[in-house]
PDB file of C-alpha atoms in Angstrom:
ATOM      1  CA  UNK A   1     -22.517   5.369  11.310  1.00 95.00           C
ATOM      2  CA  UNK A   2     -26.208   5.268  10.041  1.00 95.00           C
ATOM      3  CA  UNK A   3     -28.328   8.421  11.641  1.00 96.00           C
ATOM      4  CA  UNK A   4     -31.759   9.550  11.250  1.00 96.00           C
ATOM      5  CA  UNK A   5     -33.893  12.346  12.554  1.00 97.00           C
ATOM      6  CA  UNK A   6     -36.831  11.541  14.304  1.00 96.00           C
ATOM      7  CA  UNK A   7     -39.047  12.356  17.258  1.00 95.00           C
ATOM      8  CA  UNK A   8     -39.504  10.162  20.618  1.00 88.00           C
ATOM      9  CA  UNK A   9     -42.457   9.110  22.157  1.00 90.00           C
ATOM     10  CA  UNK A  10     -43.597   9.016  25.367  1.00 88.00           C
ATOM     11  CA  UNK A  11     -43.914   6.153  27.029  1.00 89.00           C
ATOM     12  CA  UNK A  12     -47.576   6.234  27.664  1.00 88.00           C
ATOM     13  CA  UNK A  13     -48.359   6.174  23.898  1.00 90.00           C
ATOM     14  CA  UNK A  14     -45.168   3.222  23.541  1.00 91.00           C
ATOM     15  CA  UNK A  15     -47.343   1.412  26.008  1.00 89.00           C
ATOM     16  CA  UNK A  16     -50.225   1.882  23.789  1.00 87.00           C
ATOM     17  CA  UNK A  17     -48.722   0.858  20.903  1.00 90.00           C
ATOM     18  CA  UNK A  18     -47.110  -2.474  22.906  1.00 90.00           C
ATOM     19  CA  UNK A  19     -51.341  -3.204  24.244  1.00 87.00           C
ATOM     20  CA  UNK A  20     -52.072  -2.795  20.132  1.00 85.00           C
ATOM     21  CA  UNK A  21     -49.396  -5.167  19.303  1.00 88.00           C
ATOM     22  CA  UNK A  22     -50.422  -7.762  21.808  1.00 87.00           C
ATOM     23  CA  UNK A  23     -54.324  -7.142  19.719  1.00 82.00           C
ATOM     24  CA  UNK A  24     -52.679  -7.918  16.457  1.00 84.00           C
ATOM     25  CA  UNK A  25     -50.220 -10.809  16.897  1.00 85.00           C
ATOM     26  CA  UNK A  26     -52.825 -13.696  15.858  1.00 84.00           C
ATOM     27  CA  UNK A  27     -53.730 -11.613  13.106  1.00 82.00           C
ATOM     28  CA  UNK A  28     -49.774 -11.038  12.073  1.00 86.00           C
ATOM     29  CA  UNK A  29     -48.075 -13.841  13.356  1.00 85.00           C
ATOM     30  CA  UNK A  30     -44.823 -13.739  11.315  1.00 86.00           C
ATOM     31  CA  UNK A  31     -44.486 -10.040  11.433  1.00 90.00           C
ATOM     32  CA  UNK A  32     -41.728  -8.471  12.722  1.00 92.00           C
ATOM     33  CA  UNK A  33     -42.450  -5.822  15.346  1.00 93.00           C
ATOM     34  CA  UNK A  34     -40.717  -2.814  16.244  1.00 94.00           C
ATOM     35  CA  UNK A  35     -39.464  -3.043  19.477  1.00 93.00           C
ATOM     36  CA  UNK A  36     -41.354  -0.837  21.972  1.00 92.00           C
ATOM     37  CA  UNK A  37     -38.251   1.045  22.632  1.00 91.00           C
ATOM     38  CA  UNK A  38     -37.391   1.623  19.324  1.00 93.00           C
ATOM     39  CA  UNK A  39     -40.630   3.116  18.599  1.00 94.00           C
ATOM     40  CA  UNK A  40     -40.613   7.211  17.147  1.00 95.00           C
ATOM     41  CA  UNK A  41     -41.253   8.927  14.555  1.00 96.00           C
ATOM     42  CA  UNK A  42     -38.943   9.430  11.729  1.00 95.00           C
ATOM     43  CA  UNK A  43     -38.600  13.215  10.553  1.00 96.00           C
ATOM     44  CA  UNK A  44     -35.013  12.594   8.373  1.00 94.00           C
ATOM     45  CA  UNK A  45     -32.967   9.968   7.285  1.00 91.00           C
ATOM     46  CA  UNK A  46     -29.491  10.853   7.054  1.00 92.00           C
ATOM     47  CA  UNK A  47     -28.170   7.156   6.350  1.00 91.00           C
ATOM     48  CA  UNK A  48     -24.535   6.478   6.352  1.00 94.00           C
ATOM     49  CA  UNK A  49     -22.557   9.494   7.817  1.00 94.00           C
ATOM     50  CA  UNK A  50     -18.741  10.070   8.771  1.00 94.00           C
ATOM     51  CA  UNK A  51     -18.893  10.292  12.843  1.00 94.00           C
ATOM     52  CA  UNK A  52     -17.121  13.684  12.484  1.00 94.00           C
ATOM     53  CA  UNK A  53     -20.581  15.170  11.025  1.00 94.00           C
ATOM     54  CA  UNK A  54     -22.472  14.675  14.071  1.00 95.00           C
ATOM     55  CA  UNK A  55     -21.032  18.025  16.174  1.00 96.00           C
ATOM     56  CA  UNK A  56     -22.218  20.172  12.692  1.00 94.00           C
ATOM     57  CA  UNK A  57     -25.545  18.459  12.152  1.00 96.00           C
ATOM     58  CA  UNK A  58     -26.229  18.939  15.992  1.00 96.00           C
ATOM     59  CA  UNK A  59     -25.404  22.460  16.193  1.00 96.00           C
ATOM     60  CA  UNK A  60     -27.400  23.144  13.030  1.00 95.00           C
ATOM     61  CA  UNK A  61     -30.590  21.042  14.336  1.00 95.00           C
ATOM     62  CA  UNK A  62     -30.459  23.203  17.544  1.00 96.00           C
ATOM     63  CA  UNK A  63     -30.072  26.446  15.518  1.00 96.00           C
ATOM     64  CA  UNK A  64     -33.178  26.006  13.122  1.00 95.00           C
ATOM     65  CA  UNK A  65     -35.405  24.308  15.692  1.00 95.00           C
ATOM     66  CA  UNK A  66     -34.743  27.345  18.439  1.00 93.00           C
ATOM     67  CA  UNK A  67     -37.855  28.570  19.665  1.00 91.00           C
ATOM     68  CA  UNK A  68     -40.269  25.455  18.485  1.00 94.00           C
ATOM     69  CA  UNK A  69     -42.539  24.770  20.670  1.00 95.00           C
ATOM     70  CA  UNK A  70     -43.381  21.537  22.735  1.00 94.00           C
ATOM     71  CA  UNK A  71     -46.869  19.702  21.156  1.00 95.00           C
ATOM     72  CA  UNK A  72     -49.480  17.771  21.707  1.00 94.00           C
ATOM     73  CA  UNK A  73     -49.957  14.337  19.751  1.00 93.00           C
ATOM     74  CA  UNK A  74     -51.784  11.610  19.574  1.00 91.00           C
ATOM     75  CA  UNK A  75     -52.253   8.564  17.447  1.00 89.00           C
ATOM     76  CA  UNK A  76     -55.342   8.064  14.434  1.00 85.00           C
ATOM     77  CA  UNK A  77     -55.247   4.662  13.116  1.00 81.00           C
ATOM     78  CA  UNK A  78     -53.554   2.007  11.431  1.00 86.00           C
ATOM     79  CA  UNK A  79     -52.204   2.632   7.840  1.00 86.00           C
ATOM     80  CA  UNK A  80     -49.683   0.503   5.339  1.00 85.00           C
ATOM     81  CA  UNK A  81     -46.840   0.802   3.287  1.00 85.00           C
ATOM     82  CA  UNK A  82     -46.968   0.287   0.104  1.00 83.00           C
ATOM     83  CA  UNK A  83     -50.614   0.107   0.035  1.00 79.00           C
ATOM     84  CA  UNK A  84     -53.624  -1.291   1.612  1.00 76.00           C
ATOM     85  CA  UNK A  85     -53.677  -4.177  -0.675  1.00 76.00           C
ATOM     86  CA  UNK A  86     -50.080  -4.808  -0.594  1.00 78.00           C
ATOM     87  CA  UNK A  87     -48.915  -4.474   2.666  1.00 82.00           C
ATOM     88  CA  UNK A  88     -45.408  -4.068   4.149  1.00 87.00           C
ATOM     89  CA  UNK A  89     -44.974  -2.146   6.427  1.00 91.00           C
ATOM     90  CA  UNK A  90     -48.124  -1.356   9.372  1.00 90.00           C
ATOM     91  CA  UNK A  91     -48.103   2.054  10.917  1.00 92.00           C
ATOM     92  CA  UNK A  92     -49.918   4.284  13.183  1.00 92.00           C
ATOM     93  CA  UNK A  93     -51.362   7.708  11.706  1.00 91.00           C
ATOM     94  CA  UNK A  94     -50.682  10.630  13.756  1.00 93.00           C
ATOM     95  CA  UNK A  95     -53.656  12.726  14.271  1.00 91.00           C
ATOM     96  CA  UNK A  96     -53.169  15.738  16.658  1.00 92.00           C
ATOM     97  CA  UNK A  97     -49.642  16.695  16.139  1.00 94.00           C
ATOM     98  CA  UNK A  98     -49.353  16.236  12.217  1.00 95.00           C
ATOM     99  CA  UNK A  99     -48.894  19.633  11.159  1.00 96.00           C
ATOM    100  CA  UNK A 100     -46.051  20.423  13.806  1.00 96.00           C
ATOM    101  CA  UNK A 101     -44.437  17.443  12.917  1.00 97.00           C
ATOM    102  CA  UNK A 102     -45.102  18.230   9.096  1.00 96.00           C
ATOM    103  CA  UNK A 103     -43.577  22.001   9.889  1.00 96.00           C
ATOM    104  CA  UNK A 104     -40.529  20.800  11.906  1.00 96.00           C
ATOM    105  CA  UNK A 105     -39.461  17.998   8.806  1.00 94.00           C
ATOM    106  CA  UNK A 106     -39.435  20.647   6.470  1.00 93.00           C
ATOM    107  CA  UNK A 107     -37.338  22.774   8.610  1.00 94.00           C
ATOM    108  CA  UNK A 108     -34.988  20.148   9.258  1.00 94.00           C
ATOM    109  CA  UNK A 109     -35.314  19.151   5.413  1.00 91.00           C
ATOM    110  CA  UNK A 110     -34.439  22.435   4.270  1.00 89.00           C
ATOM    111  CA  UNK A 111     -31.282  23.293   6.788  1.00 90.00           C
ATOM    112  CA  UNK A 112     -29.814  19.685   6.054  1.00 87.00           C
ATOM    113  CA  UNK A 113     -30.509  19.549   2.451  1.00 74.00           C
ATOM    114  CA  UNK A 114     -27.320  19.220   1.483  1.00 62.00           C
ATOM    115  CA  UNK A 115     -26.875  15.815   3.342  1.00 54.00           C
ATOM    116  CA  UNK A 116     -29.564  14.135   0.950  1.00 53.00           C
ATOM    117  CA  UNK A 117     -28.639  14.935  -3.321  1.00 52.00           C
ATOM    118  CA  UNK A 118     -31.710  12.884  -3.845  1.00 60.00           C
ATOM    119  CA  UNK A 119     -34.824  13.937  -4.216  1.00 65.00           C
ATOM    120  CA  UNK A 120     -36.864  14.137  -0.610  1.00 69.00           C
ATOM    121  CA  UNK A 121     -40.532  12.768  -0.828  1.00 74.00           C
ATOM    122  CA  UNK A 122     -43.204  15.377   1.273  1.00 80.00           C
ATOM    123  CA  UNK A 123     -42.741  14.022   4.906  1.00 87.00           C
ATOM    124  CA  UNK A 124     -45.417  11.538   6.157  1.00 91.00           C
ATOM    125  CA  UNK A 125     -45.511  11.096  10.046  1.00 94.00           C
ATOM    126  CA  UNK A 126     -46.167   7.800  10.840  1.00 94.00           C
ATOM    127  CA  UNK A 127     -45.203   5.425  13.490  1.00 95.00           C
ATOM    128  CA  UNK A 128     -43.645   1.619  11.975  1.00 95.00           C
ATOM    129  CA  UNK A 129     -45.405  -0.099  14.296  1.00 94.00           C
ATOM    130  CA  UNK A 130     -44.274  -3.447  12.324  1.00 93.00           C
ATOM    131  CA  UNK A 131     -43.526  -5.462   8.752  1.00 91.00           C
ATOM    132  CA  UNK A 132     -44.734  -8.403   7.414  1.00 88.00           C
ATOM    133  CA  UNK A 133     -44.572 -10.315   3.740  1.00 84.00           C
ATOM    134  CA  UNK A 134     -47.706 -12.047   5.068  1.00 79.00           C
ATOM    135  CA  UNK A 135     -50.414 -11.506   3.169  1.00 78.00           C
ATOM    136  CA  UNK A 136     -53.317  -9.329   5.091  1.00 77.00           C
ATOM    137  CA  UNK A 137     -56.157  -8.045   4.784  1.00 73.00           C
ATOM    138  CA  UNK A 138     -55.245  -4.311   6.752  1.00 76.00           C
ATOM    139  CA  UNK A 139     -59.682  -3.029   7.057  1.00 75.00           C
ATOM    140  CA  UNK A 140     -59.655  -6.479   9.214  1.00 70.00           C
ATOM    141  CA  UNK A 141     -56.455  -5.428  11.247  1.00 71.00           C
ATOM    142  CA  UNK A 142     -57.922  -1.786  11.752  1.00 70.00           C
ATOM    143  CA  UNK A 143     -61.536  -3.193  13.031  1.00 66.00           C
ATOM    144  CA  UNK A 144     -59.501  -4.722  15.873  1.00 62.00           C
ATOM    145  CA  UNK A 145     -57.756  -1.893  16.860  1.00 58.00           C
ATOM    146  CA  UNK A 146     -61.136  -0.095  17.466  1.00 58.00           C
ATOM    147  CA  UNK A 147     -61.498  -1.407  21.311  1.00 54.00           C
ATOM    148  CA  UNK A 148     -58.032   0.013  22.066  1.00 51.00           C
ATOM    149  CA  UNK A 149     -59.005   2.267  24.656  1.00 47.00           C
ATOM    150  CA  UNK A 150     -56.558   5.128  25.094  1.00 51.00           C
ATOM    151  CA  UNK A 151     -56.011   5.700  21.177  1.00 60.00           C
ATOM    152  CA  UNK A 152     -57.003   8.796  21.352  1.00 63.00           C
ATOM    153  CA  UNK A 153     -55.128   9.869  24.124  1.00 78.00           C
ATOM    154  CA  UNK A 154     -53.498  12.809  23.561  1.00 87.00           C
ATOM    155  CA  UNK A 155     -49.286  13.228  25.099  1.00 91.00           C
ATOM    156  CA  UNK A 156     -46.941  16.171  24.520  1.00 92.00           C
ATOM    157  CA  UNK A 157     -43.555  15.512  22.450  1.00 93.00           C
ATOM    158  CA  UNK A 158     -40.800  17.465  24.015  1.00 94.00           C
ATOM    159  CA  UNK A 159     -38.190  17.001  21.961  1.00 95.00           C
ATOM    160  CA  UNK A 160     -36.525  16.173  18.654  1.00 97.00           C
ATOM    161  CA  UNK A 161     -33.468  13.882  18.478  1.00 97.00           C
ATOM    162  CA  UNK A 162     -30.433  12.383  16.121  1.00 97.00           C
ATOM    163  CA  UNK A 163     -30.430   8.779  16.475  1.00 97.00           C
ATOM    164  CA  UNK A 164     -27.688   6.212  15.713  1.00 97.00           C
ATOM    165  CA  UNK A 165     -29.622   2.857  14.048  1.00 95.00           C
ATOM    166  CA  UNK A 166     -26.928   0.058  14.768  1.00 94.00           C
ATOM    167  CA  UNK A 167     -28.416  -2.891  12.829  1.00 90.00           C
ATOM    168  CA  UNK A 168     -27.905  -6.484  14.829  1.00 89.00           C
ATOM    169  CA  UNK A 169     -28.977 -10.027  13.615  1.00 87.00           C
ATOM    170  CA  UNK A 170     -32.120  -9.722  16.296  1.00 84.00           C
ATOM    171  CA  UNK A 171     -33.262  -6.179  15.223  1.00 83.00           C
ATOM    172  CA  UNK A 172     -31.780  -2.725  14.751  1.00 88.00           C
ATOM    173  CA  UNK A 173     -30.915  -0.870  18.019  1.00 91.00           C
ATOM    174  CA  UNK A 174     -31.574   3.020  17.583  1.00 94.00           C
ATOM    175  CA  UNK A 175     -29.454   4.620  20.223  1.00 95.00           C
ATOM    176  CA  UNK A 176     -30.218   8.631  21.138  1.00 96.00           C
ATOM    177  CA  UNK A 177     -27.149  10.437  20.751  1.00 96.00           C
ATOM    178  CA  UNK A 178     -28.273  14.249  20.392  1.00 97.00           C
ATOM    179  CA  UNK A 179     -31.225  15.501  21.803  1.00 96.00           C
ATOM    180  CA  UNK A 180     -32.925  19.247  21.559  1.00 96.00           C
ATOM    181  CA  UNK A 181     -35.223  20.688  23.435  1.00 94.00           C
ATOM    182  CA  UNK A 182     -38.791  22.511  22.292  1.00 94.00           C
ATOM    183  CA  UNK A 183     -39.438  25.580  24.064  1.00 92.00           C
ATOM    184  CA  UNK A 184     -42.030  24.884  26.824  1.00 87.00           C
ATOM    185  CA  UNK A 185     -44.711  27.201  25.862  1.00 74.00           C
ATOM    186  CA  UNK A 186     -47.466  28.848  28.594  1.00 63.00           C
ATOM    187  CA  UNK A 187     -49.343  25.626  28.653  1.00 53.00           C
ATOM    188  CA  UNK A 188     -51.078  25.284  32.179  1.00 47.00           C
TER     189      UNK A 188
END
């Protein structure tokens, strides 16, 4: 089975995202867009792992992420993959929420090391919002994104989760199948 790491969003900031992505389409229309539900943020890729490793890698995600905390994110603006000139992959930044999400990678990182021999690149939260082998000019994509009212709102992530990515001929399906908790902290 194929597994990753990766935080959900909540749905007001999917919607967001889905408002964006009806902006973009004439500027992008052969890209292929992440499906709203489908949309998170990535924290570890485990790739291709037995089923039977899915009861230890839960029980060790709950052990090292004990006591995190719930936090607030919200979204900064578009960015690309591999560059700004040669573009991929279009993402959302992550503005309020980038050094939690930052912290809680490396955590992850260093308790399931051993499930990666290769090197692992410094974590950079992002949100695929879609790809493309068009080619674009991204400062003209980001202009348009500037009316998007609620970009700055700000929502709180509540939990981390182990996903299952089950690849189909119309798109890959990412399927929760372990979930933990943050701690709720004295937030009014």
């Amino acid at each position: 089975m194929r597994v990753f790491i990766g935080a959900d969003l909540p749905d007001s900031l999917k919607d967001d995202l889905a408002d964006l992505k009806q902006k973009l389409l004439p500027s992008l229309p052969s890209a292929r867009w992440v499906k709203n539900q489908n949309l998170h943020i990535t924290l570890k890729f485990l790739g291709e792992i037995n089923p039977s490793e899915v009861d230890d890698i839960s029980k060790a995600l709950s052990t090292v992420l004990m006591g995190q905390t719930v936090f607030d994110l919200s979204l900064k603006s578009l960015g690309a993959f591999p560059s700004t000139k040669r573009v991929h992959v279009i993402w959302m930044g992550i503005d309020k929420g980038l050094d939690e999400l930052i912290k809680i990678g490396d955590i992850i990182n260093a308790a399931l090391s051993h499930k990666n021999d290769e090197d692992i690149p410094p974590l950079k939260p992002h949100i695929t919002i879609c790809r493309t082998k068009e080619k674009v000019d991204l400062s003209q994509i980001i202009a348009k994104t500037s009316s998007l009212n609620r970009l700055g709102a700000t929502e709180t992530v509540r939990s981390v989760n182990i996903y299952e990515s089950k690849l189909m001929p119309n798109g890959p399906v990412y399927e929760k199948i372990f979930e933990v908790g943050l701690t709720i902290d004295n937030r009014t």
